[in-house]
Amino acid sequence: RIVPAASDQSRHDGQHHFFGYYNKSTWDRSGRYVLAQRTPWRDVLLRPDSQAEVGFFDLQEGDRFHALGTTRAWNWQMGSQLQWLDGAPGRQFIYNVRTERSDGLYPGFGAAICNADTGATRVLPAPIYVVAPSSQWALSVNYRRLYVTHETIGYSEPGGPFELPLAPADDGIWRMELDSGALRLLVSYAQLKGFHHRASMDKAIHWVSHIEINPASSRVLFLHRWTERVKDETCFLHRLITMNPDGSEMRLLECSDHPLPQLADDFDPSAVGTFDYEKSEWQISHPLWRNDGQIIVWGPHAGSIHCHLYGDAPGGRVAVVGDGVLTENGHMTFSPANDRWMVSDTYPDAGTHERILFLYDMASGQRTDLGSFYADPTLSKENRCDLHPRWSRDGRQICIDSVHEHERQMYVIDVGDVVG
């Protein structure tokens, strides 16, 4: 059963709605309010002055959208990193903004915390990537750097992109306390380059992405990536790393360093399809905590690529999940009500441009397809619309972003009959 989050199409008034990334519940704790960004465009290529409204749908008011703020710090893949502060009192949410402050960690960028009941907003001195489930602290990265290294998940800036140091000692993953805005560098790019160093890192630029915090707020995972050619994603190299929230006890769980024939002078990056990188056999992608000690990820291990489940411990066990059933990369996320159930999706089929949304039962190994959604093949890496499935708090509904009706809208799918 599929219904748009704003079910009366006339209410859209030509506006488009989306949430952004997977693995964050767009529903608040009560299940009544659904966070979203609203824009007048479906797929415009973003500029520094491109503005989106931030707010929520009220599911008990006929899905009426309430706009509580605006932002110019966003992209189509992750939105403005909009997310509820589940551990904070009342109904509060956080999102990234551009600011006039010159004293922040990355001048011109910050994060805003909004009280959904009063509309009161306060601004923090750094943008956030992810917030700890405790809502006491968040992790921050340089979105200017991401715009250079992986444009799809960065923020554009006037005069950019800029020349950047390859592996600086004064930038990396920062921790920010949400009550005070205090900042501390947990791990620098120079430290990451020196951690189980590989020769392929020497001439490469380094960055991090896919930062996730476990449910207990006690461990952090992230992907460390590096490349000599940022415009060709098939030249990206990857490592899966975990650490404590203070930067200690870093563990290398997987590394996919390998020779890159694409670096040859006669290689044509324009010959690489939009989703070829996502389907690469060397891609380590979309890592996610299943619980406090297990991580699921798509990537290579022991000579073959699968969906793998890693134990986050020295010498932790690695197991293949869904052998022959989960056969390609996707956005995996577990039900908050029962981690037996995982939802994921596929990237568009090269011929039909259809994407499949499905459930996977970790207990039985069975896959249940929920629907097929058309993806406009004219959309680029930067303005495409992945399904990015997110669970409701009770594990009975899933929310996706989609353009299959020629608009960018949010849809809710009832899976109660499947999960029981």
PDB file of N, CA and C in Angstrom, residues 46 74-76 78 98 142-148 150-156:
ATOM      1  N   LEU A  46      22.414  22.311  -7.761  1.00  0.00           N
ATOM      2  CA  LEU A  46      22.406  23.264  -6.653  1.00  0.00           C
ATOM      3  C   LEU A  46      23.535  24.272  -6.736  1.00  0.00           C
ATOM      4  N   TRP A  74      22.627  22.080   1.914  1.00  0.00           N
ATOM      5  CA  TRP A  74      21.967  20.807   1.652  1.00  0.00           C
ATOM      6  C   TRP A  74      22.365  20.269   0.294  1.00  0.00           C
ATOM      7  N   ASN A  75      22.072  19.000   0.072  1.00  0.00           N
ATOM      8  CA  ASN A  75      22.233  18.380  -1.241  1.00  0.00           C
ATOM      9  C   ASN A  75      21.115  17.371  -1.428  1.00  0.00           C
ATOM     10  N   TRP A  76      20.969  16.883  -2.647  1.00  0.00           N
ATOM     11  CA  TRP A  76      19.850  15.987  -2.947  1.00  0.00           C
ATOM     12  C   TRP A  76      20.000  14.630  -2.282  1.00  0.00           C
ATOM     13  N   MET A  78      21.598  13.782   0.776  1.00  0.00           N
ATOM     14  CA  MET A  78      21.468  13.738   2.230  1.00  0.00           C
ATOM     15  C   MET A  78      20.598  14.853   2.787  1.00  0.00           C
ATOM     16  N   ARG A  98      23.700  27.562   6.418  1.00  0.00           N
ATOM     17  CA  ARG A  98      24.789  28.515   6.185  1.00  0.00           C
ATOM     18  C   ARG A  98      24.592  29.666   7.152  1.00  0.00           C
ATOM     19  N   ASN A 142      34.005  18.450   7.095  1.00  0.00           N
ATOM     20  CA  ASN A 142      34.131  19.629   6.231  1.00  0.00           C
ATOM     21  C   ASN A 142      33.378  19.372   4.921  1.00  0.00           C
ATOM     22  N   TYR A 143      32.212  19.991   4.769  1.00  0.00           N
ATOM     23  CA  TYR A 143      31.432  19.788   3.547  1.00  0.00           C
ATOM     24  C   TYR A 143      32.047  20.478   2.337  1.00  0.00           C
ATOM     25  N   ARG A 144      32.919  21.456   2.562  1.00  0.00           N
ATOM     26  CA  ARG A 144      33.696  22.015   1.445  1.00  0.00           C
ATOM     27  C   ARG A 144      34.611  20.939   0.876  1.00  0.00           C
ATOM     28  N   ARG A 145      35.227  20.179   1.763  1.00  0.00           N
ATOM     29  CA  ARG A 145      36.120  19.106   1.321  1.00  0.00           C
ATOM     30  C   ARG A 145      35.333  18.042   0.565  1.00  0.00           C
ATOM     31  N   LEU A 146      34.148  17.702   1.075  1.00  0.00           N
ATOM     32  CA  LEU A 146      33.330  16.718   0.389  1.00  0.00           C
ATOM     33  C   LEU A 146      32.910  17.216  -0.988  1.00  0.00           C
ATOM     34  N   TYR A 147      32.688  18.515  -1.141  1.00  0.00           N
ATOM     35  CA  TYR A 147      32.288  19.038  -2.450  1.00  0.00           C
ATOM     36  C   TYR A 147      33.404  18.867  -3.474  1.00  0.00           C
ATOM     37  N   VAL A 148      34.654  18.866  -3.009  1.00  0.00           N
ATOM     38  CA  VAL A 148      35.796  18.650  -3.900  1.00  0.00           C
ATOM     39  C   VAL A 148      35.999  17.165  -4.170  1.00  0.00           C
ATOM     40  N   HIS A 150      33.855  14.417  -3.332  1.00  0.00           N
ATOM     41  CA  HIS A 150      32.679  13.612  -3.644  1.00  0.00           C
ATOM     42  C   HIS A 150      31.491  14.563  -3.716  1.00  0.00           C
ATOM     43  N   GLU A 151      31.416  15.287  -4.822  1.00  0.00           N
ATOM     44  CA  GLU A 151      30.513  16.427  -4.971  1.00  0.00           C
ATOM     45  C   GLU A 151      29.072  16.120  -4.570  1.00  0.00           C
ATOM     46  N   THR A 152      28.639  14.893  -4.808  1.00  0.00           N
ATOM     47  CA  THR A 152      27.259  14.502  -4.537  1.00  0.00           C
ATOM     48  C   THR A 152      26.858  14.740  -3.090  1.00  0.00           C
ATOM     49  N   ILE A 153      27.794  14.631  -2.143  1.00  0.00           N
ATOM     50  CA  ILE A 153      27.463  14.754  -0.727  1.00  0.00           C
ATOM     51  C   ILE A 153      28.101  15.983  -0.077  1.00  0.00           C
ATOM     52  N   GLY A 154      28.588  16.933  -0.892  1.00  0.00           N
ATOM     53  CA  GLY A 154      29.174  18.153  -0.347  1.00  0.00           C
ATOM     54  C   GLY A 154      28.265  19.348  -0.538  1.00  0.00           C
ATOM     55  N   TYR A 155      28.750  20.516  -0.094  1.00  0.00           N
ATOM     56  CA  TYR A 155      28.028  21.772  -0.267  1.00  0.00           C
ATOM     57  C   TYR A 155      28.865  22.715  -1.122  1.00  0.00           C
ATOM     58  N   SER A 156      28.232  23.274  -2.155  1.00  0.00           N
ATOM     59  CA  SER A 156      28.938  24.193  -3.041  1.00  0.00           C
ATOM     60  C   SER A 156      29.195  25.514  -2.323  1.00  0.00           C
TER      61      SER A 156
END
